[in-house]
GROMACS .gro file of C-alpha atoms in nm:
model
  381
    1MET     CA    1   0.024   0.017   0.007
    2ALA     CA    2   0.137   0.325  -0.094
    3THR     CA    3   0.225   0.583   0.138
    4GLU     CA    4   0.042   0.925   0.156
    5PRO     CA    5   0.322   1.208   0.062
    6LEU     CA    6   0.439   1.442   0.335
    7ARG     CA    7   0.233   1.732   0.321
    8VAL     CA    8   0.485   2.083   0.344
    9GLY     CA    9   0.391   2.420   0.385
   10LEU     CA   10   0.677   2.655   0.257
   11LEU     CA   11   0.667   3.017   0.382
   12GLY     CA   12   0.683   3.211   0.034
   13SER     CA   13   0.762   3.594   0.146
   14PHE     CA   14   1.051   3.624  -0.039
   15TRP     CA   15   0.930   3.437  -0.381
   16ASN     CA   16   0.926   3.761  -0.594
   17MET     CA   17   1.260   3.864  -0.502
   18GLY     CA   18   1.478   3.668  -0.708
   19ASN     CA   19   1.774   3.905  -0.654
   20THR     CA   20   1.812   3.837  -0.283
   21GLY     CA   21   1.976   3.520  -0.133
   22SER     CA   22   1.620   3.420   0.040
   23GLY     CA   23   1.432   3.448  -0.257
   24GLN     CA   24   1.685   3.223  -0.489
   25TYR     CA   25   1.681   2.988  -0.204
   26THR     CA   26   1.312   2.964  -0.173
   27ARG     CA   27   1.261   2.919  -0.542
   28ARG     CA   28   1.567   2.688  -0.619
   29LEU     CA   29   1.456   2.444  -0.307
   30TYR     CA   30   1.068   2.486  -0.413
   31GLU     CA   31   1.180   2.374  -0.779
   32GLN     CA   32   1.383   2.050  -0.615
   33LEU     CA   33   1.102   1.928  -0.405
   34ALA     CA   34   0.846   1.993  -0.668
   35GLN     CA   35   1.014   1.702  -0.820
   36HIS     CA   36   1.000   1.436  -0.548
   37ASN     CA   37   0.668   1.236  -0.521
   38GLU     CA   38   0.768   1.166  -0.123
   39ILE     CA   39   0.638   1.495  -0.040
   40SER     CA   40   0.371   1.774  -0.161
   41VAL     CA   41   0.509   2.127  -0.090
   42THR     CA   42   0.243   2.413  -0.116
   43PRO     CA   43   0.403   2.760  -0.117
   44PHE     CA   44   0.241   3.005   0.121
   45ILE     CA   45   0.195   3.375  -0.050
   46GLY     CA   46   0.156   3.680   0.063
   47SER     CA   47  -0.144   3.870  -0.115
   48GLU     CA   48   0.106   4.132  -0.235
   49ILE     CA   49   0.274   3.932  -0.468
   50GLU     CA   50   0.093   3.940  -0.828
   51PRO     CA   51  -0.030   3.587  -0.921
   52ASP     CA   52   0.182   3.555  -1.217
   53GLU     CA   53   0.459   3.557  -0.993
   54HIS     CA   54   0.366   3.254  -0.785
   55PRO     CA   55   0.295   2.883  -0.870
   56ASP     CA   56  -0.086   2.795  -0.922
   57GLU     CA   57  -0.085   2.586  -0.664
   58ALA     CA   58   0.035   2.861  -0.413
   59THR     CA   59  -0.235   2.961  -0.101
   60LEU     CA   60  -0.265   3.343  -0.021
   61LEU     CA   61  -0.173   3.473   0.332
   62LYS     CA   62  -0.399   3.762   0.392
   63ALA     CA   63  -0.351   4.048   0.697
   64PRO     CA   64  -0.598   4.279   0.801
   65LEU     CA   65  -0.617   4.573   0.561
   66ARG     CA   66  -0.536   4.846   0.867
   67PHE     CA   67  -0.199   4.721   0.905
   68GLY     CA   68   0.112   4.889   0.763
   69GLU     CA   69   0.330   4.641   0.515
   70ASN     CA   70   0.581   4.536   0.828
   71VAL     CA   71   0.302   4.449   1.043
   72ALA     CA   72   0.129   4.244   0.774
   73LYS     CA   73   0.472   4.061   0.707
   74LEU     CA   74   0.479   4.000   1.041
   75TRP     CA   75   0.164   3.892   1.114
   76GLN     CA   76   0.138   3.626   0.829
   77GLU     CA   77   0.465   3.475   0.971
   78GLN     CA   78   0.329   3.489   1.344
   79VAL     CA   79  -0.032   3.395   1.256
   80SER     CA   80  -0.163   3.365   0.923
   81PHE     CA   81   0.097   3.091   0.789
   82ALA     CA   82   0.075   2.818   1.072
   83ARG     CA   83  -0.328   2.859   1.134
   84SER     CA   84  -0.358   2.819   0.699
   85GLY     CA   85  -0.111   2.522   0.745
   86ARG     CA   86  -0.289   2.339   1.013
   87ARG     CA   87  -0.652   2.427   0.856
   88MET     CA   88  -0.502   2.297   0.514
   89GLY     CA   89  -0.347   1.971   0.687
   90MET     CA   90   0.009   2.040   0.648
   91ASP     CA   91   0.223   1.757   0.808
   92LEU     CA   92   0.497   2.019   0.894
   93LEU     CA   93   0.595   2.388   0.794
   94HIS     CA   94   0.913   2.538   0.684
   95VAL     CA   95   1.020   2.892   0.718
   96PRO     CA   96   1.328   2.952   0.466
   97TYR     CA   97   1.458   3.272   0.635
   98TRP     CA   98   1.519   3.377   1.001
   99ALA     CA   99   1.155   3.426   1.121
  100PRO     CA  100   0.931   3.107   1.192
  101PRO     CA  101   0.619   3.126   1.414
  102TYR     CA  102   0.641   3.136   1.799
  103TYR     CA  103   0.367   2.974   1.848
  104HIS     CA  104   0.253   2.670   1.617
  105HIS     CA  105   0.076   2.340   1.613
  106LEU     CA  106   0.258   2.193   1.354
  107PRO     CA  107   0.662   2.092   1.343
  108VAL     CA  108   0.831   2.385   1.216
  109VAL     CA  109   1.182   2.390   1.031
  110VAL     CA  110   1.347   2.717   0.971
  111THR     CA  111   1.637   2.804   0.734
  112VAL     CA  112   1.865   3.048   0.891
  113HIS     CA  113   2.091   3.138   0.640
  114ASP     CA  114   2.335   3.347   0.910
  115ILE     CA  115   2.310   3.571   1.208
  116ILE     CA  116   2.473   3.901   1.086
  117PRO     CA  117   2.250   4.111   1.304
  118LEU     CA  118   2.343   3.927   1.597
  119LEU     CA  119   2.734   3.943   1.549
  120LEU     CA  120   2.803   4.240   1.361
  121PRO     CA  121   2.691   4.593   1.566
  122GLU     CA  122   2.667   4.760   1.224
  123TYR     CA  123   2.345   4.521   1.111
  124ARG     CA  124   2.141   4.540   1.427
  125GLY     CA  125   1.882   4.806   1.274
  126SER     CA  126   1.669   5.033   1.499
  127ARG     CA  127   1.470   4.919   1.828
  128ARG     CA  128   1.170   4.788   1.605
  129VAL     CA  129   1.418   4.547   1.398
  130GLN     CA  130   1.622   4.438   1.721
  131ALA     CA  131   1.246   4.353   1.893
  132TYR     CA  132   1.196   4.126   1.566
  133MET     CA  133   1.508   3.975   1.575
  134ARG     CA  134   1.493   3.874   1.976
  135LEU     CA  135   1.146   3.691   1.844
  136ALA     CA  136   1.284   3.581   1.541
  137SER     CA  137   1.580   3.419   1.808
  138ALA     CA  138   1.363   3.254   2.076
  139ALA     CA  139   1.120   3.147   1.806
  140CYS     CA  140   1.383   2.958   1.650
  141ARG     CA  141   1.526   2.795   1.957
  142ARG     CA  142   1.155   2.631   1.966
  143ALA     CA  143   1.138   2.487   1.600
  144GLU     CA  144   1.231   2.148   1.551
  145VAL     CA  145   1.502   2.142   1.324
  146VAL     CA  146   1.730   2.474   1.206
  147LEU     CA  147   1.869   2.423   0.891
  148THR     CA  148   2.155   2.628   0.782
  149ASP     CA  149   2.423   2.662   0.498
  150SER     CA  150   2.760   2.575   0.621
  151LYS     CA  151   2.978   2.446   0.902
  152ALA     CA  152   3.074   2.796   1.014
  153SER     CA  153   2.698   2.938   1.029
  154ALA     CA  154   2.606   2.643   1.216
  155ARG     CA  155   2.842   2.682   1.486
  156ASP     CA  156   2.706   3.050   1.508
  157ILE     CA  157   2.386   2.958   1.565
  158VAL     CA  158   2.456   2.669   1.825
  159THR     CA  159   2.705   2.955   2.034
  160HIS     CA  160   2.483   3.246   1.966
  161LEU     CA  161   2.116   3.174   1.936
  162ARG     CA  162   2.166   2.914   2.170
  163VAL     CA  163   2.019   2.631   1.965
  164PRO     CA  164   2.129   2.258   2.056
  165GLU     CA  165   2.365   2.122   1.833
  166GLU     CA  166   2.137   1.794   1.774
  167ARG     CA  167   1.894   2.038   1.608
  168VAL     CA  168   2.083   2.246   1.399
  169CYS     CA  169   2.103   2.087   1.044
  170ARG     CA  170   2.415   2.181   0.789
  171ILE     CA  171   2.244   2.167   0.397
  172TYR     CA  172   2.496   2.329   0.151
  173LEU     CA  173   2.364   2.543  -0.124
  174ALA     CA  174   2.466   2.522  -0.503
  175ALA     CA  175   2.533   2.725  -0.774
  176ASP     CA  176   2.293   2.721  -1.093
  177GLU     CA  177   2.354   2.475  -1.355
  178MET     CA  178   2.422   2.802  -1.578
  179TYR     CA  179   2.775   2.885  -1.399
  180GLN     CA  180   3.028   2.681  -1.598
  181PRO     CA  181   3.322   2.806  -1.811
  182ALA     CA  182   3.197   3.056  -2.095
  183GLY     CA  183   3.338   2.969  -2.453
  184GLU     CA  184   3.545   3.202  -2.639
  185GLY     CA  185   3.260   3.310  -2.856
  186ASP     CA  186   3.082   3.433  -2.563
  187LEU     CA  187   3.374   3.577  -2.349
  188ALA     CA  188   3.498   3.780  -2.685
  189GLU     CA  189   3.062   3.890  -2.710
  190LEU     CA  190   3.057   4.011  -2.380
  191ARG     CA  191   3.396   4.188  -2.398
  192GLU     CA  192   3.304   4.410  -2.669
  193ARG     CA  193   2.951   4.462  -2.509
  194LEU     CA  194   3.087   4.568  -2.190
  195GLY     CA  195   3.418   4.676  -2.268
  196LEU     CA  196   3.574   4.452  -2.083
  197PRO     CA  197   3.987   4.426  -2.072
  198ASP     CA  198   4.169   4.106  -2.188
  199ARG     CA  199   4.354   4.123  -1.827
  200TYR     CA  200   4.120   4.171  -1.523
  201LEU     CA  201   4.076   4.057  -1.166
  202LEU     CA  202   3.680   4.071  -1.059
  203TYR     CA  203   3.479   4.170  -0.789
  204LEU     CA  204   3.107   4.091  -0.808
  205GLY     CA  205   2.831   4.179  -0.491
  206GLY     CA  206   2.706   4.437  -0.273
  207PHE     CA  207   2.862   4.750  -0.121
  208ASP     CA  208   2.766   4.710   0.228
  209CYS     CA  209   3.053   4.750   0.491
  210ARG     CA  210   3.130   4.385   0.545
  211LYS     CA  211   3.175   4.321   0.167
  212ASN     CA  212   3.541   4.536   0.213
  213VAL     CA  213   3.497   4.678  -0.135
  214LEU     CA  214   3.753   4.987   0.007
  215LEU     CA  215   4.016   4.743   0.138
  216LEU     CA  216   4.009   4.545  -0.198
  217LEU     CA  217   4.065   4.871  -0.340
  218GLN     CA  218   4.345   4.961  -0.138
  219ALA     CA  219   4.502   4.621  -0.192
  220PHE     CA  220   4.466   4.678  -0.567
  221GLU     CA  221   4.628   5.019  -0.567
  222GLU     CA  222   4.928   4.813  -0.404
  223LEU     CA  223   4.916   4.554  -0.698
  224SER     CA  224   4.874   4.821  -0.996
  225ARG     CA  225   5.191   4.976  -0.874
  226GLY     CA  226   5.355   4.676  -0.995
  227ASP     CA  227   5.150   4.589  -1.282
  228PRO     CA  228   5.016   4.873  -1.534
  229ASP     CA  229   4.796   4.644  -1.728
  230ILE     CA  230   4.566   4.457  -1.503
  231VAL     CA  231   4.226   4.604  -1.443
  232LEU     CA  232   3.998   4.589  -1.111
  233VAL     CA  233   3.630   4.533  -1.243
  234VAL     CA  234   3.399   4.597  -1.004
  235ALA     CA  235   3.026   4.481  -1.079
  236GLY     CA  236   2.683   4.525  -0.867
  237LYS     CA  237   2.416   4.787  -0.788
  238LEU     CA  238   2.635   5.095  -0.697
  239PRO     CA  239   2.530   5.281  -0.360
  240ASP     CA  240   2.291   5.550  -0.424
  241GLU     CA  241   2.465   5.782  -0.189
  242ASP     CA  242   2.804   5.746  -0.001
  243THR     CA  243   2.735   5.630   0.381
  244ALA     CA  244   2.937   5.471   0.622
  245PHE     CA  245   2.706   5.113   0.592
  246HIS     CA  246   2.722   5.181   0.180
  247PRO     CA  247   3.034   5.332   0.152
  248ASP     CA  248   3.051   5.453  -0.213
  249PRO     CA  249   3.369   5.331  -0.366
  250ARG     CA  250   3.377   5.554  -0.661
  251ARG     CA  251   3.477   5.825  -0.401
  252TYR     CA  252   3.752   5.651  -0.320
  253VAL     CA  253   3.875   5.637  -0.664
  254MET     CA  254   3.860   5.987  -0.691
  255ASP     CA  255   4.005   6.073  -0.407
  256CYS     CA  256   4.288   5.853  -0.459
  257CYS     CA  257   4.345   5.969  -0.849
  258MET     CA  258   4.321   5.550  -0.941
  259GLU     CA  259   4.328   5.418  -1.256
  260ARG     CA  260   4.259   5.093  -1.379
  261ILE     CA  261   3.899   5.082  -1.218
  262GLN     CA  262   3.615   4.978  -1.427
  263PHE     CA  263   3.268   4.985  -1.268
  264LEU     CA  264   3.019   4.790  -1.445
  265GLY     CA  265   2.710   4.882  -1.258
  266TRP     CA  266   2.447   4.579  -1.230
  267VAL     CA  267   2.494   4.272  -1.404
  268ASP     CA  268   2.247   4.057  -1.584
  269GLU     CA  269   2.234   3.730  -1.474
  270GLN     CA  270   2.301   3.548  -1.765
  271ASP     CA  271   2.617   3.756  -1.826
  272LYS     CA  272   2.740   3.673  -1.510
  273PRO     CA  273   2.888   3.336  -1.610
  274ALA     CA  274   3.108   3.458  -1.908
  275LEU     CA  275   3.223   3.772  -1.653
  276TYR     CA  276   3.336   3.524  -1.415
  277SER     CA  277   3.490   3.295  -1.703
  278GLY     CA  278   3.690   3.581  -1.844
  279ALA     CA  279   3.833   3.701  -1.520
  280LEU     CA  280   4.193   3.617  -1.420
  281GLY     CA  281   4.041   3.574  -1.042
  282PHE     CA  282   3.778   3.671  -0.855
  283CYS     CA  283   3.822   3.877  -0.495
  284PHE     CA  284   3.534   3.854  -0.253
  285PRO     CA  285   3.704   4.008   0.101
  286SER     CA  286   3.357   3.979   0.275
  287SER     CA  287   3.411   3.985   0.673
  288TYR     CA  288   3.140   3.729   0.740
  289GLU     CA  289   2.941   3.532   0.501
  290GLY     CA  290   2.663   3.275   0.609
  291PHE     CA  291   2.770   3.090   0.267
  292GLY     CA  292   2.874   3.314  -0.001
  293LEU     CA  293   2.730   3.185  -0.329
  294PRO     CA  294   2.952   3.445  -0.545
  295VAL     CA  295   3.229   3.194  -0.451
  296LEU     CA  296   3.067   2.896  -0.551
  297GLU     CA  297   2.985   3.054  -0.884
  298ALA     CA  298   3.307   3.188  -0.986
  299LEU     CA  299   3.478   2.823  -0.902
  300SER     CA  300   3.187   2.651  -1.110
  301CYS     CA  301   3.298   2.901  -1.390
  302GLY     CA  302   3.680   2.813  -1.363
  303THR     CA  303   3.802   3.103  -1.192
  304PRO     CA  304   4.013   3.079  -0.915
  305VAL     CA  305   3.904   3.311  -0.556
  306ILE     CA  306   4.049   3.541  -0.305
  307VAL     CA  307   3.889   3.462   0.017
  308GLY     CA  308   3.896   3.617   0.385
  309ASP     CA  309   4.009   3.350   0.653
  310ASN     CA  310   3.638   3.401   0.818
  311SER     CA  311   3.278   3.254   0.869
  312SER     CA  312   3.236   2.988   0.572
  313LEU     CA  313   3.441   3.140   0.300
  314PRO     CA  314   3.723   2.902   0.357
  315GLU     CA  315   3.469   2.625   0.353
  316VAL     CA  316   3.302   2.708   0.051
  317ALA     CA  317   3.609   2.804  -0.166
  318GLY     CA  318   3.784   2.482  -0.043
  319PRO     CA  319   4.095   2.380  -0.255
  320GLY     CA  320   3.983   2.633  -0.552
  321GLY     CA  321   4.046   2.943  -0.331
  322LEU     CA  322   4.366   3.190  -0.142
  323VAL     CA  323   4.236   3.212   0.193
  324VAL     CA  324   4.368   3.509   0.362
  325PRO     CA  325   4.392   3.770   0.637
  326LEU     CA  326   4.192   4.043   0.569
  327GLU     CA  327   4.448   4.317   0.498
  328ALA     CA  328   4.532   4.550   0.231
  329LEU     CA  329   4.939   4.359   0.171
  330ALA     CA  330   4.812   4.015   0.228
  331LEU     CA  331   4.530   4.077  -0.031
  332ALA     CA  332   4.776   4.263  -0.259
  333GLU     CA  333   5.019   3.952  -0.231
  334ALA     CA  334   4.705   3.736  -0.326
  335MET     CA  335   4.598   3.920  -0.628
  336GLN     CA  336   4.938   3.941  -0.760
  337GLN     CA  337   4.972   3.521  -0.738
  338LEU     CA  338   4.721   3.509  -0.933
  339VAL     CA  339   4.797   3.760  -1.234
  340GLU     CA  340   5.129   3.650  -1.208
  341ASN     CA  341   5.147   3.248  -1.147
  342ASP     CA  342   4.991   3.092  -1.454
  343SER     CA  343   5.054   2.764  -1.301
  344LEU     CA  344   4.889   2.822  -0.963
  345ARG     CA  345   4.608   2.986  -1.163
  346GLN     CA  346   4.521   2.691  -1.354
  347GLN     CA  347   4.606   2.436  -1.068
  348LEU     CA  348   4.350   2.643  -0.829
  349ALA     CA  349   4.063   2.665  -1.115
  350SER     CA  350   4.040   2.287  -1.174
  351ALA     CA  351   4.089   2.183  -0.781
  352GLY     CA  352   3.834   2.458  -0.781
  353MET     CA  353   3.591   2.298  -1.006
  354ALA     CA  354   3.624   1.964  -0.929
  355HIS     CA  355   3.506   2.106  -0.571
  356ALA     CA  356   3.222   2.302  -0.682
  357ALA     CA  357   3.072   1.943  -0.900
  358GLY     CA  358   3.026   1.871  -0.540
  359PHE     CA  359   2.714   2.109  -0.439
  360SER     CA  360   2.396   2.032  -0.635
  361TRP     CA  361   2.025   2.161  -0.572
  362LYS     CA  362   1.940   1.807  -0.565
  363THR     CA  363   2.165   1.752  -0.292
  364THR     CA  364   2.028   2.032  -0.101
  365ALA     CA  365   1.662   1.918  -0.143
  366ASP     CA  366   1.732   1.522  -0.069
  367GLU     CA  367   1.891   1.638   0.257
  368THR     CA  368   1.608   1.887   0.295
  369ILE     CA  369   1.360   1.586   0.311
  370GLN     CA  370   1.536   1.401   0.536
  371ALA     CA  371   1.581   1.705   0.765
  372TYR     CA  372   1.147   1.716   0.763
  373ARG     CA  373   1.126   1.340   0.841
  374THR     CA  374   1.335   1.422   1.131
  375ALA     CA  375   1.150   1.730   1.262
  376LEU     CA  376   0.811   1.523   1.205
  377GLU     CA  377   0.964   1.243   1.426
  378ASP     CA  378   1.054   1.509   1.673
  379GLY     CA  379   0.720   1.678   1.667
  380ARG     CA  380   0.534   1.354   1.755
  381ASN     CA  381   0.773   1.293   2.067
   0.00000   0.00000   0.00000
């Protein structure tokens, strides 16, 4: 006799935010889980998301109209999701970001990608945000299983969120299948369209203070004195204004009269594989990452990486990266190695591709299903 599939409610608050880590994770995980016959996944979507932006089988969550946007989101997380899931006969609820319901009658799995607001003072926000994080933290401690993206994040969750180690499960993320070495034709087309140089190092990511882009520019300034041909390409949406939290790297370049810095701004997703592939190296000097997906994307494209010796980054870079202290001189020396040593660059590229091949969204989904079953057993005890 065939067993009934496990019915899982998946909170889709970030469903229409594909440019965010939580949005990408929710969609990719759902796509993989939907291919398994042993479970049935229903996304629960906020009513503010347009019908053409979510699957037909999604269930809409509503909040009282008098609430503002932030309170409506909180209501959906803490009240509507748990109530609707129970009413619809779900076996288990999964919140794919750090905001599970505190009160619930069904087993709950929550994914905590990182705990940056607890670790970095600059990210703690207003008193209202801090109150929200206290609620989220307390709710996490009541969840049956806490998923996270790396061993480093798992250690932080045990230490700082005080979740028992046996309830924390590390499940790696993966790069999209489109990330692979680009062909010469694609590289030539991208170089011509974006005006890229033949020899460049690459940064691609955000510009908030923990990304340390200004430190990277300082390191490149040191490197460029001895190599007049190398260019640093900086990609990503630049800050609208120069602040302590979002320092504008263009201001540093202007103040120091630096040359050979090329700002691309926002880059289309389809252009990223060729952009990675054409670089001599990918520089990602972030001071904290729960996973660091751009590092894995670069490795998948055959590009060696330079990362700081912190959080999850050495773990994700593996044998395909140079791991250095977050100091300008150390970064400059690592960049110089990639620029000048062809043999080292090829060795890292080969090892990095083999390392990246061990990550897949299918594995992520398979391990998540196992975590669901663990949560279901714990919820029954």
